[in-house]
Short mmCIF file of C-alpha atoms in Angstrom, two decimals:
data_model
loop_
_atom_site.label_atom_id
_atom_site.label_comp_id
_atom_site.label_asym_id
_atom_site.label_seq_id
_atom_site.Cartn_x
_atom_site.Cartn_y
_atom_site.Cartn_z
CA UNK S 1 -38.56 -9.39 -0.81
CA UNK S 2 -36.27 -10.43 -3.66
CA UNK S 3 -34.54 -14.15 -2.99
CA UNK S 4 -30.89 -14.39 -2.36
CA UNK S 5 -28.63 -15.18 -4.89
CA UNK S 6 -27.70 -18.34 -5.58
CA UNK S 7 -24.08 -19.11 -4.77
CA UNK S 8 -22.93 -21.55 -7.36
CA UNK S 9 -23.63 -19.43 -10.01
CA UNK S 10 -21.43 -16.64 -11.53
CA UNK S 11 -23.57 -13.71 -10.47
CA UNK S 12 -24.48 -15.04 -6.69
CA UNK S 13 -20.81 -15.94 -6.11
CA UNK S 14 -19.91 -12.89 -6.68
CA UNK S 15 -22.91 -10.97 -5.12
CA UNK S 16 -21.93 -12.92 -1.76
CA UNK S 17 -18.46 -12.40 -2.08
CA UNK S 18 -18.43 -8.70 -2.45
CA UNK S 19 -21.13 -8.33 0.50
CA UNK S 20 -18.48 -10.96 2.34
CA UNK S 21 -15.88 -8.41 1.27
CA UNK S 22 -17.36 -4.90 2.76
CA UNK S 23 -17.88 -6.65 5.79
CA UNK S 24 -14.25 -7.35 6.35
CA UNK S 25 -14.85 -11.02 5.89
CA UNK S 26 -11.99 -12.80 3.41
CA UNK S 27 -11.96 -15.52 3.95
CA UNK S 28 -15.34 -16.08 3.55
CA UNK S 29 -15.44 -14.02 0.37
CA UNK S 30 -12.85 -16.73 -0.43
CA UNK S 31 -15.01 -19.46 -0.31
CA UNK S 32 -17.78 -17.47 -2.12
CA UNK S 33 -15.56 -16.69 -5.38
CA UNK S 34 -14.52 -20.59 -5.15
CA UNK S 35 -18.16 -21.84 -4.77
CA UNK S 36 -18.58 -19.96 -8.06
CA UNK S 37 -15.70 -20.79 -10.07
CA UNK S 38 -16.46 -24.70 -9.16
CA UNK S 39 -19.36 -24.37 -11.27
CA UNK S 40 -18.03 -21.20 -13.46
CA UNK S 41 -14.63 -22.50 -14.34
CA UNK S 42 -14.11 -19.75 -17.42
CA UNK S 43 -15.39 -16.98 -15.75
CA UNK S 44 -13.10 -14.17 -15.69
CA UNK S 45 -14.77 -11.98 -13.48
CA UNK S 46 -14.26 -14.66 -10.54
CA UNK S 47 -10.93 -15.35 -11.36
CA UNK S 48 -10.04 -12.04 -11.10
CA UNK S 49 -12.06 -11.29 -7.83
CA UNK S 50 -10.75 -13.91 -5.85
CA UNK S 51 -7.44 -12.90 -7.01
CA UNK S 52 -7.63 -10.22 -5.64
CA UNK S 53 -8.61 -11.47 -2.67
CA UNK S 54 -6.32 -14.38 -2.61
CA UNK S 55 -3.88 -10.94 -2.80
CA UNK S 56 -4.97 -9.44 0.20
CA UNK S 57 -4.99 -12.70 1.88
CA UNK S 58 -0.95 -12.85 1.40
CA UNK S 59 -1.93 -16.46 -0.96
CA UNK S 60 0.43 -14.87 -3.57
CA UNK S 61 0.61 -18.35 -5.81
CA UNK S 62 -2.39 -18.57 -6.10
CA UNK S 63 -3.72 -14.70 -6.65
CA UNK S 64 -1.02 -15.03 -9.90
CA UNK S 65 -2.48 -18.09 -10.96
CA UNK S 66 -6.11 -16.48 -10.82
CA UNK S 67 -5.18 -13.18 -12.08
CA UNK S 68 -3.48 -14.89 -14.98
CA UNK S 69 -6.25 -16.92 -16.13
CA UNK S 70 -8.42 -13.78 -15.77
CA UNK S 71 -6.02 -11.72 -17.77
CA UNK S 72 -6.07 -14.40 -20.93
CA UNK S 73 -9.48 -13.29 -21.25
CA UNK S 74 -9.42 -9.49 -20.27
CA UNK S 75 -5.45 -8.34 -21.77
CA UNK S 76 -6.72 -5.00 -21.31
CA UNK S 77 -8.66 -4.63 -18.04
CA UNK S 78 -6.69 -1.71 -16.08
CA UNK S 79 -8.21 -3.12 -12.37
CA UNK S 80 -6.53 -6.79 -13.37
CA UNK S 81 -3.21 -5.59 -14.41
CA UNK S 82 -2.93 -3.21 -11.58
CA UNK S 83 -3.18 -5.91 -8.79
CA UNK S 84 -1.69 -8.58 -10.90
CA UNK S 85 1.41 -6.10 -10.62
CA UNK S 86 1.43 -6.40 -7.12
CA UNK S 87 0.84 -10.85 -7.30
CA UNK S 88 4.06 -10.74 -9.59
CA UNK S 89 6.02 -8.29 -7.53
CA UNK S 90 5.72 -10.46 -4.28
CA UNK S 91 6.15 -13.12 -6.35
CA UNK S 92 9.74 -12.38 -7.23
CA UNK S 93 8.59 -11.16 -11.09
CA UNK S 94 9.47 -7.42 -10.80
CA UNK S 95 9.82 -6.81 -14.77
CA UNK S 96 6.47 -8.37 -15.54
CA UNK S 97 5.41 -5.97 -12.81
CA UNK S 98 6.42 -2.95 -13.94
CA UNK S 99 5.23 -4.01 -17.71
CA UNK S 100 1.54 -4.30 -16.39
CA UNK S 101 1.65 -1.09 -14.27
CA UNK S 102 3.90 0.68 -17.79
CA UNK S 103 0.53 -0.01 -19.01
CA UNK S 104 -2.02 1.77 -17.49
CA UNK S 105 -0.31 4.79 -16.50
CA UNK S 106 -2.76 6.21 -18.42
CA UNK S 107 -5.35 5.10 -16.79
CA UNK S 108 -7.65 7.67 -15.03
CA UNK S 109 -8.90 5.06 -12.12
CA UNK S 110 -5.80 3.08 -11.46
CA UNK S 111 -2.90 5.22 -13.60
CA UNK S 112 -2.39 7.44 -10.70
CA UNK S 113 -1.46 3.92 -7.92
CA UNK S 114 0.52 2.57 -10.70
CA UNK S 115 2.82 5.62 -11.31
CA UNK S 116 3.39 5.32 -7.23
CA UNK S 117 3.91 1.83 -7.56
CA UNK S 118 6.49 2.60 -10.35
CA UNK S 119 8.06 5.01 -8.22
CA UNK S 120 8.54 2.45 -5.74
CA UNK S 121 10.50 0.05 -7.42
CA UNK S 122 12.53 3.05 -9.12
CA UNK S 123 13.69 4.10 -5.41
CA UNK S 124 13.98 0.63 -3.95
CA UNK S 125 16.36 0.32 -7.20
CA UNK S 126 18.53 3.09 -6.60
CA UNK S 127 16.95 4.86 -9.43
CA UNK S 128 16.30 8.41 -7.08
CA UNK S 129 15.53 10.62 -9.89
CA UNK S 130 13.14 8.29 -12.17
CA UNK S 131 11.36 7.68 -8.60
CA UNK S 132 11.30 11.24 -7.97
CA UNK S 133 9.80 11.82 -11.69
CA UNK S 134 7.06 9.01 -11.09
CA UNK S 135 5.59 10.52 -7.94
CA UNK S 136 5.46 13.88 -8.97
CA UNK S 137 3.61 12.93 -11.81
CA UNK S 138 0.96 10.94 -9.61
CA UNK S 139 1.25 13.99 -7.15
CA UNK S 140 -0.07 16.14 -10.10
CA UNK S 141 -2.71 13.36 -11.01
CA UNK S 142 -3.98 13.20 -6.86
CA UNK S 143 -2.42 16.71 -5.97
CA UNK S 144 -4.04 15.42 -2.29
CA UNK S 145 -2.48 12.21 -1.98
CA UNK S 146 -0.86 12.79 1.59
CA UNK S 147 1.60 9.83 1.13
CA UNK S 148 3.14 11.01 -2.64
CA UNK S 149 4.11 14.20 -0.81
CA UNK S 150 6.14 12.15 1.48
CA UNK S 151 7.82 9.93 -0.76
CA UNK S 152 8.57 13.39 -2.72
CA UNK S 153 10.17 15.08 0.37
CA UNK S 154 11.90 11.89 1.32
CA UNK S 155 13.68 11.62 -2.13
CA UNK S 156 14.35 15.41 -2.53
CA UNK S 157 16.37 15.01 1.16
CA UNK S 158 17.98 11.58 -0.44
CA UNK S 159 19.21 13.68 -3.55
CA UNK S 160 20.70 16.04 -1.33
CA UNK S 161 18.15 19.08 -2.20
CA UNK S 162 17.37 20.38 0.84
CA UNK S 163 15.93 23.83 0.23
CA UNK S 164 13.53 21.87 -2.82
CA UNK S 165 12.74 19.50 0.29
CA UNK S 166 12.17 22.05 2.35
CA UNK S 167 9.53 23.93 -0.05
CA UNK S 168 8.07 21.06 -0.81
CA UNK S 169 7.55 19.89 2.33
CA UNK S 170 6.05 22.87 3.22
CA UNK S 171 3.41 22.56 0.66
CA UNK S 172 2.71 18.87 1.64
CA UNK S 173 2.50 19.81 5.58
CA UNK S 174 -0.06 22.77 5.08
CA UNK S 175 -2.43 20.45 3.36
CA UNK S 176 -1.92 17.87 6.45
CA UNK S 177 -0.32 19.40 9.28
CA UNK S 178 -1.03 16.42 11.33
CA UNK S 179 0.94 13.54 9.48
CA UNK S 180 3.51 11.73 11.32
CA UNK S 181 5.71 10.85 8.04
CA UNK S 182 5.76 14.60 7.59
CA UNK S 183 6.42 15.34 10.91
CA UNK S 184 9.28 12.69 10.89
CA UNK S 185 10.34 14.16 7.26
CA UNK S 186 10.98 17.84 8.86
CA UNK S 187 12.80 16.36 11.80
CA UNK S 188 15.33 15.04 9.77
CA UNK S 189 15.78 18.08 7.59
CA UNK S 190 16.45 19.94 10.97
CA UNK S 191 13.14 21.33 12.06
CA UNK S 192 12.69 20.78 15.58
CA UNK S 193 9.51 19.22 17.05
CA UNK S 194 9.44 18.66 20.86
CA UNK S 195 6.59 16.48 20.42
CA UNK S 196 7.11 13.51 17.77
CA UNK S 197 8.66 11.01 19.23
CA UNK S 198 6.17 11.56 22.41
CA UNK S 199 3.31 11.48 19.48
CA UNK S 200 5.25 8.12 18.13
CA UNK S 201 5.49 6.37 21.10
CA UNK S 202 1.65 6.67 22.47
CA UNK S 203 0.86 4.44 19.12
CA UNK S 204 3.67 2.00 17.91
CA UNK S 205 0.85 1.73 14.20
CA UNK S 206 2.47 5.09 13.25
CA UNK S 207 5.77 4.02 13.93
CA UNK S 208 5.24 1.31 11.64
CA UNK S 209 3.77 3.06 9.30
CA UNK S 210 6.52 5.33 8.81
CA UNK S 211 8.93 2.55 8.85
CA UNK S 212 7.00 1.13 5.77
CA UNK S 213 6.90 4.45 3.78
CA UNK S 214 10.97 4.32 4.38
CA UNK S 215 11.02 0.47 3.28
CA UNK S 216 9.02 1.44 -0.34
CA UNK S 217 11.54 3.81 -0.76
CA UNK S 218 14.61 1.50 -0.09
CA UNK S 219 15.67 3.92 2.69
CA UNK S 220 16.16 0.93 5.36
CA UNK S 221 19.12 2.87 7.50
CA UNK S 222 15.57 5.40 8.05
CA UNK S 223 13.17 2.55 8.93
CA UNK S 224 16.06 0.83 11.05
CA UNK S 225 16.57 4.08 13.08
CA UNK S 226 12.81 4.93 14.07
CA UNK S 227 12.20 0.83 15.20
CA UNK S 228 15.68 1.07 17.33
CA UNK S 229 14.43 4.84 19.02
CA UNK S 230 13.45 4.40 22.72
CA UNK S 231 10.41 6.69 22.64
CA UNK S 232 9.40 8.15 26.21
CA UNK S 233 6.28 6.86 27.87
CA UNK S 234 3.31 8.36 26.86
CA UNK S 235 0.98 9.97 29.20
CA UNK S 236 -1.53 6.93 30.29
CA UNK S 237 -4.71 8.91 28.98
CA UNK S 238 -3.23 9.17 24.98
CA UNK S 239 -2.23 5.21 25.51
CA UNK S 240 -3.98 2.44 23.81
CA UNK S 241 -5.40 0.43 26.98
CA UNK S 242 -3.13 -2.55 27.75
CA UNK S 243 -0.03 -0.97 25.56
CA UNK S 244 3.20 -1.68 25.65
CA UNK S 245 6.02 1.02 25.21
CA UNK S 246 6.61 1.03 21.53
CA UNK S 247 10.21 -0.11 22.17
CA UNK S 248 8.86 -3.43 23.55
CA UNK S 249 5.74 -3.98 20.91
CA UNK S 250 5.90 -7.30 19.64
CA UNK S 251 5.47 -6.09 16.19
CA UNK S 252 7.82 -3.21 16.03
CA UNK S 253 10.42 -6.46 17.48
CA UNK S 254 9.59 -8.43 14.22
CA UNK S 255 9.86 -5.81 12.14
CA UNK S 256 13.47 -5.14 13.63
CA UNK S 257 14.57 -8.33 13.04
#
């Protein structure tokens, strides 16, 4: 049986961190990646990996700082500007972030999430049509990507094309008939659907995760108006056990602020 790797050095730290990682366990990973760079303090690939971690952790100082020091050494590394994007965007840096995802919209790995992500701040920005233009170009690059088709629909009803929201969304719902955001997309272009806000209610997750696809696109009045719906009680046997009604979730309450 071949020994464990050792943890101070580069290639254990990250051997441990990414089996840390599968398994859900950050914080641990963390520690791993730190372990490492204690002993590795150049090493790009751990600067970068517990940036990235650091990321998903919400640490956003310090997954720039990492992802930075990584990027001196790897200027061209498509992976490292993609989620040092997101470290400057929560970091208040939107230009620099849209200069590193500008960059590898090429990309065939992570072009396609940067174009979205460009999209995003295009919408949030006011900018409808340059938003509308960056997601149909990733919808053409991951012509199955579920969520494009939404923000595509949403910005086609925001531009006040409802018959190109309409065909669209028709498109979108045939290849998931089953998505709530799509669901809640036709509702408000006037399709009627006695069941969504029953199918809302019995999990307050999808509520939320509606509410979010509204928020990328800088359509809060939309987000606002599903976390303010009183949704009827669902029936106890599609109810999460111990639920709330979603009008009462402690989470849907923070999100309304």
């Amino acid at each position: 049986e071949a020994p464990e790797p050792k943890r101070e050095t580069e290639d254990g730290a990250l051997a441990w961190g990414h089996r840390h990682e599968t398994e859900g366990l950050l914080w641990a990973a963390h520690e791993d990646y730190a372990r490492g760079l204690a002993s590795n303090p150049d090493s790009s690939r751990l600067h970068m990996a517990i940036g990235k971690v650091a990321l998903n952790l919400q640490r956003y100082e310090e997954a720039l700082t990492h992802l930075r020091s990584a990027q001196s050494k790897l200027p061209d590394n498509s992976e490292l500007r993609y989620y040092l994007g997101h470290a400057l965007l929560f970091h208040g840096e939107p230009v620099e972030a849209r200069a590193n995802w500008e960059a590898i919209r090429a990309d065939r790995q992570f072009g396609p999430a940067a174009t979205l992500e460009l999209g995003g701040l295009a919408a949030r920005a006011g900018q409808w049509k340059d938003a509308l233009a960056s997601f149909r170009l990733a919808a053409e690059r991951s012509p199955d990507q579920i969520r494009v088709g939404v923000y595509e629909v949403a910005l086609l009803r925001r531009l006040e094309d409802a018959a190109a929201a309409r065909t669209r969304l028709a498109y979108w719902r045939a290849l998931d008939p089953t998505s709530v955001s799509l669901r809640s997309e036709a509702a408000l272009l006037g399709a009627p659907d006695d069941h969504l806000l029953e199918d809302l209610g019995a999990d307050p997750e999808r509520i939320l995760d509606v509410a979010d696809d509204y928020l990328f696109l800088g359509m809060p009045d939309e987000a606002l108006a599903l976390l303010s719906r009183e949704y009827p009680a669902a029936p106890e046997n599609q109810r999460e056990a111990g639920g709330v009604p979603a009008q009462s979730n402690p989470l849907i309450a923070y999100y309304r602020g």
